[in-house]
PDB file of C-alpha atoms in Angstrom:
ATOM      1  CA  MET A   1    -178.450  92.337 156.130  1.00 37.00           C
ATOM      2  CA  ARG A   2    -176.735  95.327 157.721  1.00 40.00           C
ATOM      3  CA  ARG A   3    -176.247  95.113 161.462  1.00 41.00           C
ATOM      4  CA  SER A   4    -178.146  97.772 163.387  1.00 44.00           C
ATOM      5  CA  ASP A   5    -175.048  98.681 165.412  1.00 51.00           C
ATOM      6  CA  ASN A   6    -173.060  99.436 162.277  1.00 50.00           C
ATOM      7  CA  PRO A   7    -174.892 102.226 160.437  1.00 51.00           C
ATOM      8  CA  PRO A   8    -173.862 103.097 156.905  1.00 51.00           C
ATOM      9  CA  CYS A   9    -170.641 104.947 156.280  1.00 52.00           C
ATOM     10  CA  ARG A  10    -169.350 104.020 152.864  1.00 48.00           C
ATOM     11  CA  SER A  11    -165.592 103.971 152.630  1.00 41.00           C
ATOM     12  CA  THR A  12    -163.996 106.073 149.933  1.00 40.00           C
ATOM     13  CA  HIS A  13    -160.938 105.325 147.863  1.00 37.00           C
ATOM     14  CA  THR A  14    -159.600 108.876 147.669  1.00 41.00           C
ATOM     15  CA  SER A  15    -157.105 109.556 150.424  1.00 41.00           C
ATOM     16  CA  ASP A  16    -158.052 113.235 150.725  1.00 49.00           C
ATOM     17  CA  MET A  17    -161.619 112.245 151.599  1.00 68.00           C
ATOM     18  CA  ALA A  18    -160.808 109.665 154.279  1.00 90.00           C
ATOM     19  CA  LEU A  19    -162.753 109.969 157.534  1.00 97.00           C
ATOM     20  CA  THR A  20    -161.830 109.037 161.081  1.00 98.00           C
ATOM     21  CA  GLN A  21    -164.720 108.357 163.410  1.00 98.00           C
ATOM     22  CA  VAL A  22    -164.368 110.246 166.673  1.00 98.00           C
ATOM     23  CA  SER A  23    -167.575 109.134 168.395  1.00 98.00           C
ATOM     24  CA  SER A  24    -170.823 107.267 167.815  1.00 98.00           C
ATOM     25  CA  ASN A  25    -173.944 107.265 169.989  1.00 98.00           C
ATOM     26  CA  LYS A  26    -177.266 105.573 169.414  1.00 98.00           C
ATOM     27  CA  CYS A  27    -179.921 108.302 169.427  1.00 98.00           C
ATOM     28  CA  ALA A  28    -183.620 108.378 168.512  1.00 98.00           C
ATOM     29  CA  GLY A  29    -183.270 105.047 166.711  1.00 98.00           C
ATOM     30  CA  GLY A  30    -180.362 106.280 164.612  1.00 98.00           C
ATOM     31  CA  PHE A  31    -176.786 107.288 165.322  1.00 98.00           C
ATOM     32  CA  GLN A  32    -175.217 110.587 166.252  1.00 98.00           C
ATOM     33  CA  LYS A  33    -171.641 110.478 165.034  1.00 98.00           C
ATOM     34  CA  VAL A  34    -168.645 112.799 164.867  1.00 98.00           C
ATOM     35  CA  PHE A  35    -165.884 112.454 162.282  1.00 98.00           C
ATOM     36  CA  GLU A  36    -162.535 114.087 161.638  1.00 98.00           C
ATOM     37  CA  HIS A  37    -160.827 114.592 158.288  1.00 98.00           C
ATOM     38  CA  ASP A  38    -158.035 116.533 156.624  1.00 98.00           C
ATOM     39  CA  SER A  39    -159.636 119.474 154.839  1.00 98.00           C
ATOM     40  CA  THR A  40    -158.177 120.498 151.498  1.00 97.00           C
ATOM     41  CA  GLU A  41    -159.918 123.894 151.619  1.00 98.00           C
ATOM     42  CA  LEU A  42    -158.932 124.777 155.173  1.00 98.00           C
ATOM     43  CA  LYS A  43    -155.517 123.062 155.262  1.00 97.00           C
ATOM     44  CA  CYS A  44    -156.167 121.591 158.705  1.00 98.00           C
ATOM     45  CA  LYS A  45    -158.021 118.780 160.442  1.00 98.00           C
ATOM     46  CA  MET A  46    -161.744 119.464 160.743  1.00 98.00           C
ATOM     47  CA  LYS A  47    -164.522 117.800 162.693  1.00 98.00           C
ATOM     48  CA  PHE A  48    -168.158 117.538 161.730  1.00 98.00           C
ATOM     49  CA  ALA A  49    -171.156 115.829 163.295  1.00 98.00           C
ATOM     50  CA  VAL A  50    -173.576 113.720 161.294  1.00 98.00           C
ATOM     51  CA  TYR A  51    -176.894 112.322 162.487  1.00 99.00           C
ATOM     52  CA  LEU A  52    -177.954 109.189 160.607  1.00 98.00           C
ATOM     53  CA  PRO A  53    -181.686 108.502 161.013  1.00 98.00           C
ATOM     54  CA  PRO A  54    -182.996 104.919 161.061  1.00 98.00           C
ATOM     55  CA  LYS A  55    -184.056 105.308 157.420  1.00 98.00           C
ATOM     56  CA  ALA A  56    -180.381 105.629 156.428  1.00 98.00           C
ATOM     57  CA  GLU A  57    -179.998 101.919 157.204  1.00 97.00           C
ATOM     58  CA  SER A  58    -181.828 101.063 153.994  1.00 97.00           C
ATOM     59  CA  ASP A  59    -182.457 104.164 151.877  1.00 97.00           C
ATOM     60  CA  LYS A  60    -180.803 107.300 150.607  1.00 97.00           C
ATOM     61  CA  CYS A  61    -181.789 110.328 152.653  1.00 98.00           C
ATOM     62  CA  PRO A  62    -181.815 114.083 152.127  1.00 98.00           C
ATOM     63  CA  VAL A  63    -179.324 116.179 154.081  1.00 98.00           C
ATOM     64  CA  MET A  64    -179.839 119.300 156.157  1.00 98.00           C
ATOM     65  CA  TYR A  65    -176.653 121.246 156.873  1.00 99.00           C
ATOM     66  CA  TRP A  66    -176.568 123.123 160.165  1.00 99.00           C
ATOM     67  CA  LEU A  67    -174.210 126.091 160.533  1.00 98.00           C
ATOM     68  CA  SER A  68    -173.472 127.140 164.102  1.00 98.00           C
ATOM     69  CA  GLY A  69    -172.786 130.552 165.586  1.00 98.00           C
ATOM     70  CA  LEU A  70    -169.846 132.361 167.136  1.00 98.00           C
ATOM     71  CA  THR A  71    -167.625 130.354 169.526  1.00 98.00           C
ATOM     72  CA  CYS A  72    -169.415 127.061 168.754  1.00 98.00           C
ATOM     73  CA  THR A  73    -168.086 123.708 167.640  1.00 97.00           C
ATOM     74  CA  GLU A  74    -170.124 120.817 166.261  1.00 98.00           C
ATOM     75  CA  GLN A  75    -170.876 119.807 169.848  1.00 98.00           C
ATOM     76  CA  ASN A  76    -173.193 122.692 170.743  1.00 98.00           C
ATOM     77  CA  PHE A  77    -175.796 121.709 168.190  1.00 98.00           C
ATOM     78  CA  ILE A  78    -175.782 117.953 168.717  1.00 98.00           C
ATOM     79  CA  THR A  79    -176.007 118.184 172.505  1.00 98.00           C
ATOM     80  CA  LYS A  80    -178.387 121.139 172.924  1.00 98.00           C
ATOM     81  CA  ALA A  81    -180.683 121.596 169.905  1.00 98.00           C
ATOM     82  CA  GLY A  82    -182.747 118.416 170.283  1.00 98.00           C
ATOM     83  CA  SER A  83    -182.818 117.833 166.530  1.00 98.00           C
ATOM     84  CA  GLN A  84    -182.409 114.068 166.423  1.00 98.00           C
ATOM     85  CA  GLN A  85    -185.977 112.941 167.135  1.00 98.00           C
ATOM     86  CA  ALA A  86    -187.509 115.060 164.377  1.00 98.00           C
ATOM     87  CA  ALA A  87    -184.699 114.139 161.995  1.00 98.00           C
ATOM     88  CA  ALA A  88    -185.406 110.467 162.708  1.00 98.00           C
ATOM     89  CA  GLU A  89    -189.129 110.920 162.094  1.00 98.00           C
ATOM     90  CA  HIS A  90    -188.609 112.708 158.783  1.00 98.00           C
ATOM     91  CA  GLY A  91    -185.678 110.582 157.589  1.00 98.00           C
ATOM     92  CA  ILE A  92    -183.244 113.495 157.305  1.00 98.00           C
ATOM     93  CA  ILE A  93    -179.480 113.301 157.760  1.00 98.00           C
ATOM     94  CA  ILE A  94    -178.191 116.354 159.637  1.00 98.00           C
ATOM     95  CA  VAL A  95    -174.602 117.504 159.189  1.00 99.00           C
ATOM     96  CA  ALA A  96    -173.100 120.074 161.564  1.00 98.00           C
ATOM     97  CA  PRO A  97    -169.556 121.247 160.828  1.00 98.00           C
ATOM     98  CA  ASP A  98    -167.281 123.250 163.086  1.00 98.00           C
ATOM     99  CA  THR A  99    -167.397 127.048 162.724  1.00 98.00           C
ATOM    100  CA  SER A 100    -163.789 127.702 161.684  1.00 98.00           C
ATOM    101  CA  PRO A 101    -160.402 126.161 161.137  1.00 98.00           C
ATOM    102  CA  ARG A 102    -158.555 125.442 164.367  1.00 96.00           C
ATOM    103  CA  GLY A 103    -154.921 125.204 165.379  1.00 93.00           C
ATOM    104  CA  CYS A 104    -153.545 126.832 162.254  1.00 96.00           C
ATOM    105  CA  SER A 105    -150.854 128.737 164.171  1.00 96.00           C
ATOM    106  CA  ILE A 106    -152.005 132.072 162.764  1.00 97.00           C
ATOM    107  CA  GLU A 107    -150.921 135.007 164.881  1.00 95.00           C
ATOM    108  CA  GLY A 108    -153.980 136.489 166.567  1.00 94.00           C
ATOM    109  CA  GLU A 109    -156.385 133.642 165.772  1.00 96.00           C
ATOM    110  CA  ASP A 110    -157.225 133.144 169.457  1.00 96.00           C
ATOM    111  CA  ASP A 111    -157.201 136.794 170.535  1.00 96.00           C
ATOM    112  CA  SER A 112    -160.926 137.497 170.106  1.00 96.00           C
ATOM    113  CA  TRP A 113    -164.149 135.539 170.534  1.00 97.00           C
ATOM    114  CA  ASP A 114    -165.785 137.145 167.482  1.00 97.00           C
ATOM    115  CA  PHE A 115    -162.898 136.871 165.005  1.00 98.00           C
ATOM    116  CA  GLY A 116    -160.523 134.031 164.175  1.00 97.00           C
ATOM    117  CA  THR A 117    -160.976 130.685 165.948  1.00 98.00           C
ATOM    118  CA  GLY A 118    -164.677 129.830 166.271  1.00 98.00           C
ATOM    119  CA  ALA A 119    -165.629 132.782 164.064  1.00 98.00           C
ATOM    120  CA  GLY A 120    -165.061 131.873 160.420  1.00 98.00           C
ATOM    121  CA  PHE A 121    -168.189 133.789 159.288  1.00 98.00           C
ATOM    122  CA  TYR A 122    -168.640 131.396 156.340  1.00 98.00           C
ATOM    123  CA  VAL A 123    -166.578 133.544 153.967  1.00 98.00           C
ATOM    124  CA  ASP A 124    -163.536 132.789 151.829  1.00 98.00           C
ATOM    125  CA  ALA A 125    -160.889 135.134 153.232  1.00 98.00           C
ATOM    126  CA  THR A 126    -158.807 137.121 150.758  1.00 98.00           C
ATOM    127  CA  GLN A 127    -156.474 138.841 153.228  1.00 98.00           C
ATOM    128  CA  GLU A 128    -153.260 137.689 154.883  1.00 98.00           C
ATOM    129  CA  PRO A 129    -152.774 135.819 157.142  1.00 98.00           C
ATOM    130  CA  TRP A 130    -156.280 134.351 156.874  1.00 98.00           C
ATOM    131  CA  LYS A 131    -156.709 133.525 153.199  1.00 98.00           C
ATOM    132  CA  THR A 132    -154.914 130.162 153.242  1.00 98.00           C
ATOM    133  CA  ASN A 133    -157.065 128.577 155.943  1.00 98.00           C
ATOM    134  CA  TYR A 134    -160.211 130.653 156.439  1.00 98.00           C
ATOM    135  CA  ARG A 135    -162.265 129.406 153.497  1.00 98.00           C
ATOM    136  CA  MET A 136    -165.400 128.314 155.310  1.00 98.00           C
ATOM    137  CA  TYR A 137    -167.734 129.275 152.464  1.00 98.00           C
ATOM    138  CA  SER A 138    -166.075 126.890 150.008  1.00 98.00           C
ATOM    139  CA  TYR A 139    -165.772 124.291 152.742  1.00 98.00           C
ATOM    140  CA  VAL A 140    -169.487 124.185 153.585  1.00 98.00           C
ATOM    141  CA  THR A 141    -170.783 124.615 150.012  1.00 98.00           C
ATOM    142  CA  GLU A 142    -168.333 122.408 148.105  1.00 98.00           C
ATOM    143  CA  GLU A 143    -165.868 120.271 150.061  1.00 98.00           C
ATOM    144  CA  LEU A 144    -168.157 119.116 152.855  1.00 98.00           C
ATOM    145  CA  PRO A 145    -171.126 118.100 150.638  1.00 98.00           C
ATOM    146  CA  LYS A 146    -168.766 116.102 148.403  1.00 98.00           C
ATOM    147  CA  LEU A 147    -167.353 114.400 151.474  1.00 98.00           C
ATOM    148  CA  ILE A 148    -170.799 113.604 152.853  1.00 98.00           C
ATOM    149  CA  ASN A 149    -172.131 112.337 149.521  1.00 98.00           C
ATOM    150  CA  SER A 150    -169.069 110.093 149.098  1.00 97.00           C
ATOM    151  CA  ASN A 151    -169.353 108.483 152.523  1.00 98.00           C
ATOM    152  CA  PHE A 152    -173.024 108.363 153.508  1.00 98.00           C
ATOM    153  CA  PRO A 153    -176.325 107.217 151.932  1.00 98.00           C
ATOM    154  CA  THR A 154    -177.452 110.628 150.697  1.00 98.00           C
ATOM    155  CA  ASP A 155    -179.523 111.918 147.836  1.00 97.00           C
ATOM    156  CA  PRO A 156    -177.192 114.639 146.465  1.00 96.00           C
ATOM    157  CA  ASP A 157    -180.106 116.452 144.817  1.00 96.00           C
ATOM    158  CA  ARG A 158    -181.921 116.965 148.115  1.00 98.00           C
ATOM    159  CA  MET A 159    -180.064 119.179 150.551  1.00 98.00           C
ATOM    160  CA  SER A 160    -180.967 122.206 152.608  1.00 98.00           C
ATOM    161  CA  VAL A 161    -179.274 124.604 155.008  1.00 98.00           C
ATOM    162  CA  CYS A 162    -180.103 126.056 158.405  1.00 98.00           C
ATOM    163  CA  GLY A 163    -178.156 127.957 161.055  1.00 98.00           C
ATOM    164  CA  HIS A 164    -178.017 130.200 164.097  1.00 98.00           C
ATOM    165  CA  SER A 165    -176.626 133.729 164.470  1.00 98.00           C
ATOM    166  CA  MET A 166    -173.348 133.775 162.491  1.00 98.00           C
ATOM    167  CA  GLY A 167    -174.501 130.417 161.127  1.00 98.00           C
ATOM    168  CA  GLY A 168    -177.880 131.906 160.232  1.00 98.00           C
ATOM    169  CA  HIS A 169    -175.968 134.439 158.166  1.00 98.00           C
ATOM    170  CA  GLY A 170    -174.061 131.518 156.660  1.00 98.00           C
ATOM    171  CA  ALA A 171    -177.222 129.586 155.813  1.00 98.00           C
ATOM    172  CA  LEU A 172    -178.862 132.586 154.164  1.00 98.00           C
ATOM    173  CA  ILE A 173    -175.878 133.456 151.992  1.00 98.00           C
ATOM    174  CA  CYS A 174    -175.376 129.821 150.948  1.00 98.00           C
ATOM    175  CA  ALA A 175    -178.963 129.668 149.715  1.00 98.00           C
ATOM    176  CA  LEU A 176    -179.017 133.124 148.125  1.00 98.00           C
ATOM    177  CA  LYS A 177    -175.632 132.722 146.373  1.00 98.00           C
ATOM    178  CA  ASN A 178    -176.523 129.293 144.941  1.00 98.00           C
ATOM    179  CA  PRO A 179    -180.059 129.479 143.507  1.00 97.00           C
ATOM    180  CA  GLY A 180    -181.638 126.038 143.369  1.00 95.00           C
ATOM    181  CA  LYS A 181    -178.787 124.228 145.129  1.00 97.00           C
ATOM    182  CA  TYR A 182    -180.557 124.146 148.496  1.00 98.00           C
ATOM    183  CA  LYS A 183    -184.188 123.029 148.584  1.00 97.00           C
ATOM    184  CA  ALA A 184    -184.917 124.987 151.773  1.00 97.00           C
ATOM    185  CA  VAL A 185    -183.340 127.497 154.120  1.00 98.00           C
ATOM    186  CA  SER A 186    -184.128 128.621 157.652  1.00 98.00           C
ATOM    187  CA  ALA A 187    -182.383 130.494 160.423  1.00 98.00           C
ATOM    188  CA  PHE A 188    -182.484 131.302 164.102  1.00 99.00           C
ATOM    189  CA  SER A 189    -181.488 134.869 165.021  1.00 98.00           C
ATOM    190  CA  PRO A 190    -179.386 135.354 161.879  1.00 98.00           C
ATOM    191  CA  ILE A 191    -176.928 138.194 161.309  1.00 98.00           C
ATOM    192  CA  CYS A 192    -178.969 139.533 158.403  1.00 98.00           C
ATOM    193  CA  ASN A 193    -176.995 142.569 157.269  1.00 98.00           C
ATOM    194  CA  PRO A 194    -173.380 142.095 158.414  1.00 98.00           C
ATOM    195  CA  MET A 195    -172.071 145.064 156.424  1.00 98.00           C
ATOM    196  CA  GLN A 196    -174.107 147.298 158.738  1.00 98.00           C
ATOM    197  CA  CYS A 197    -173.334 145.747 162.139  1.00 98.00           C
ATOM    198  CA  PRO A 198    -170.226 145.669 164.371  1.00 98.00           C
ATOM    199  CA  TRP A 199    -169.739 141.891 164.200  1.00 98.00           C
ATOM    200  CA  GLY A 200    -169.841 141.856 160.416  1.00 98.00           C
ATOM    201  CA  GLN A 201    -167.718 144.941 159.945  1.00 98.00           C
ATOM    202  CA  LYS A 202    -164.978 143.506 162.176  1.00 98.00           C
ATOM    203  CA  ALA A 203    -165.019 140.110 160.454  1.00 98.00           C
ATOM    204  CA  PHE A 204    -165.313 141.386 156.897  1.00 98.00           C
ATOM    205  CA  SER A 205    -162.591 144.000 157.244  1.00 98.00           C
ATOM    206  CA  GLY A 206    -160.255 141.356 158.703  1.00 98.00           C
ATOM    207  CA  TYR A 207    -161.034 138.558 156.270  1.00 98.00           C
ATOM    208  CA  LEU A 208    -161.933 140.512 153.121  1.00 98.00           C
ATOM    209  CA  GLY A 209    -160.133 143.831 153.443  1.00 98.00           C
ATOM    210  CA  SER A 210    -161.226 147.467 153.372  1.00 97.00           C
ATOM    211  CA  ASP A 211    -162.953 147.453 149.973  1.00 98.00           C
ATOM    212  CA  LYS A 212    -166.580 147.201 151.065  1.00 97.00           C
ATOM    213  CA  SER A 213    -167.743 146.253 147.582  1.00 98.00           C
ATOM    214  CA  THR A 214    -166.182 142.822 148.211  1.00 98.00           C
ATOM    215  CA  TRP A 215    -168.273 142.446 151.354  1.00 98.00           C
ATOM    216  CA  GLU A 216    -171.524 142.476 149.388  1.00 98.00           C
ATOM    217  CA  ALA A 217    -170.985 138.889 148.214  1.00 98.00           C
ATOM    218  CA  TYR A 218    -171.487 137.713 151.808  1.00 98.00           C
ATOM    219  CA  ASP A 219    -174.326 139.930 152.997  1.00 98.00           C
ATOM    220  CA  ALA A 220    -177.790 138.309 152.935  1.00 98.00           C
ATOM    221  CA  THR A 221    -179.626 141.625 152.658  1.00 98.00           C
ATOM    222  CA  VAL A 222    -177.556 142.690 149.645  1.00 98.00           C
ATOM    223  CA  LEU A 223    -177.863 139.237 148.059  1.00 98.00           C
ATOM    224  CA  ALA A 224    -181.622 139.170 148.562  1.00 98.00           C
ATOM    225  CA  ALA A 225    -181.931 142.540 146.829  1.00 98.00           C
ATOM    226  CA  SER A 226    -180.417 141.058 143.662  1.00 96.00           C
ATOM    227  CA  TYR A 227    -181.766 137.493 143.905  1.00 97.00           C
ATOM    228  CA  SER A 228    -183.208 136.115 140.671  1.00 93.00           C
ATOM    229  CA  GLY A 229    -183.314 132.351 141.204  1.00 92.00           C
ATOM    230  CA  PRO A 230    -186.179 129.906 141.803  1.00 94.00           C
ATOM    231  CA  GLN A 231    -188.595 130.606 144.639  1.00 92.00           C
ATOM    232  CA  LEU A 232    -186.947 130.279 148.019  1.00 94.00           C
ATOM    233  CA  ASP A 233    -189.210 130.062 151.065  1.00 93.00           C
ATOM    234  CA  VAL A 234    -187.363 131.401 154.090  1.00 97.00           C
ATOM    235  CA  LEU A 235    -188.227 130.655 157.725  1.00 98.00           C
ATOM    236  CA  ILE A 236    -186.666 132.852 160.407  1.00 98.00           C
ATOM    237  CA  ASP A 237    -187.244 132.668 164.149  1.00 98.00           C
ATOM    238  CA  GLN A 238    -186.029 135.553 166.281  1.00 98.00           C
ATOM    239  CA  GLY A 239    -186.248 135.901 170.045  1.00 98.00           C
ATOM    240  CA  ARG A 240    -187.812 139.203 171.045  1.00 98.00           C
ATOM    241  CA  ASP A 241    -185.629 139.332 174.184  1.00 98.00           C
ATOM    242  CA  ASP A 242    -182.421 138.620 172.278  1.00 98.00           C
ATOM    243  CA  GLN A 243    -179.749 140.995 173.572  1.00 98.00           C
ATOM    244  CA  PHE A 244    -178.087 141.094 170.169  1.00 98.00           C
ATOM    245  CA  LEU A 245    -181.311 142.196 168.498  1.00 98.00           C
ATOM    246  CA  SER A 246    -181.473 145.269 170.713  1.00 94.00           C
ATOM    247  CA  ALA A 247    -177.736 145.835 170.141  1.00 96.00           C
ATOM    248  CA  SER A 248    -178.321 146.174 166.377  1.00 96.00           C
ATOM    249  CA  GLN A 249    -176.171 143.174 165.505  1.00 98.00           C
ATOM    250  CA  LEU A 250    -178.865 141.137 163.741  1.00 98.00           C
ATOM    251  CA  LEU A 251    -180.915 143.697 161.739  1.00 98.00           C
ATOM    252  CA  PRO A 252    -183.682 141.367 160.479  1.00 98.00           C
ATOM    253  CA  ASP A 253    -185.859 144.273 159.310  1.00 98.00           C
ATOM    254  CA  ASN A 254    -183.307 145.113 156.617  1.00 98.00           C
ATOM    255  CA  LEU A 255    -183.439 141.586 155.195  1.00 98.00           C
ATOM    256  CA  ILE A 256    -187.231 141.429 155.372  1.00 98.00           C
ATOM    257  CA  ALA A 257    -187.486 144.679 153.438  1.00 98.00           C
ATOM    258  CA  ALA A 258    -185.127 143.399 150.729  1.00 98.00           C
ATOM    259  CA  CYS A 259    -187.004 140.096 150.454  1.00 97.00           C
ATOM    260  CA  SER A 260    -190.325 141.909 150.255  1.00 96.00           C
ATOM    261  CA  GLU A 261    -189.030 144.062 147.412  1.00 96.00           C
ATOM    262  CA  LYS A 262    -187.952 140.944 145.480  1.00 96.00           C
ATOM    263  CA  LYS A 263    -191.064 138.967 146.479  1.00 95.00           C
ATOM    264  CA  ILE A 264    -189.000 136.314 148.290  1.00 96.00           C
ATOM    265  CA  PRO A 265    -191.426 134.633 150.729  1.00 96.00           C
ATOM    266  CA  VAL A 266    -190.261 135.017 154.331  1.00 97.00           C
ATOM    267  CA  VAL A 267    -191.992 133.710 157.437  1.00 98.00           C
ATOM    268  CA  PHE A 268    -190.488 135.830 160.206  1.00 98.00           C
ATOM    269  CA  ARG A 269    -191.554 134.899 163.718  1.00 98.00           C
ATOM    270  CA  LEU A 270    -190.660 137.197 166.592  1.00 98.00           C
ATOM    271  CA  GLN A 271    -190.877 134.950 169.630  1.00 98.00           C
ATOM    272  CA  PRO A 272    -191.760 136.760 172.908  1.00 98.00           C
ATOM    273  CA  GLY A 273    -189.544 136.034 175.901  1.00 98.00           C
ATOM    274  CA  TYR A 274    -186.845 134.133 174.029  1.00 98.00           C
ATOM    275  CA  ASP A 275    -183.172 135.090 173.930  1.00 98.00           C
ATOM    276  CA  HIS A 276    -180.196 134.142 171.738  1.00 98.00           C
ATOM    277  CA  SER A 277    -179.396 130.825 173.424  1.00 98.00           C
ATOM    278  CA  TYR A 278    -179.837 127.159 172.571  1.00 98.00           C
ATOM    279  CA  PHE A 279    -182.884 127.111 174.858  1.00 98.00           C
ATOM    280  CA  PHE A 280    -184.508 129.208 172.116  1.00 98.00           C
ATOM    281  CA  ILE A 281    -183.239 126.940 169.323  1.00 98.00           C
ATOM    282  CA  TYR A 282    -184.439 123.825 171.147  1.00 98.00           C
ATOM    283  CA  SER A 283    -187.918 125.339 171.520  1.00 98.00           C
ATOM    284  CA  PHE A 284    -188.493 125.708 167.758  1.00 98.00           C
ATOM    285  CA  MET A 285    -186.143 123.150 166.213  1.00 98.00           C
ATOM    286  CA  ASN A 286    -188.974 120.793 165.298  1.00 98.00           C
ATOM    287  CA  ASP A 287    -190.711 123.547 163.325  1.00 98.00           C
ATOM    288  CA  HIS A 288    -187.575 124.128 161.308  1.00 98.00           C
ATOM    289  CA  ILE A 289    -187.037 120.459 160.531  1.00 98.00           C
ATOM    290  CA  LYS A 290    -190.678 120.236 159.388  1.00 98.00           C
ATOM    291  CA  HIS A 291    -190.076 123.257 157.146  1.00 98.00           C
ATOM    292  CA  HIS A 292    -187.073 121.526 155.591  1.00 98.00           C
ATOM    293  CA  ALA A 293    -188.835 118.174 155.307  1.00 98.00           C
ATOM    294  CA  LYS A 294    -191.595 119.768 153.243  1.00 97.00           C
ATOM    295  CA  TYR A 295    -189.087 120.736 150.566  1.00 97.00           C
ATOM    296  CA  LEU A 296    -186.744 117.769 150.916  1.00 97.00           C
ATOM    297  CA  SER A 297    -189.420 115.119 150.430  1.00 89.00           C
ATOM    298  CA  ALA A 298    -188.943 113.120 147.278  1.00 59.00           C
TER     299      ALA A 298
END
């Protein structure tokens, strides 16, 4: 019988997938943990948080990946979003990686809050000096799921993706670029059309270069316009008083129009009085976990 103070973390025999536990806290009957590992994609040490619900003591569980926004680490989500209780109730493991490589000694990586450290934008960079380390897309879609499935009691066929702001952009492109891989997708205040907004243009030109045709592979609105996979039900919450909505950084109408054209079902909820903060995410987190649970159930 497994002791309740030692939740499952299966050891792995491959040295490049070894984990070091950074912290562990009992939470909502399960455990909120943080681990560190040497990333092969990002060529640096990376941290990620994983919430193990009580059900993980005895059964394999589905996994929801959470992608955070600009300037965040794994800590913002696990301390502010209030996801653990609903994850415990629905038996879902939640994995929240960091938002970029860190400490790579790249000139300029710490010069700006919306590019470089804390701002990986979930793309695979093709430009120097970023292309060696800034491969967040491959990290969150390939390396991290393999790591999680090798070390925790997961059902590899049941995973979903959710995120906020830059991470909402990340969640949408992960789902749209990999039809059928993710059972559900949702987002809070996502950057929906990065090719057309200042944040995206700055990041894409730096990471991907000046050829805008290469940017299309990481733009949810463009991807939705050409989507041809299985039905994907999208849930998006957007605060009506979000300063970045009024600043034309998020552009949800463009994505909604593209999804409508392709008959991709989108529930878009414009929430009066809410801004871009974690107070907003906390207020509707349970709805999003219920949305994911509906599609992740066996």
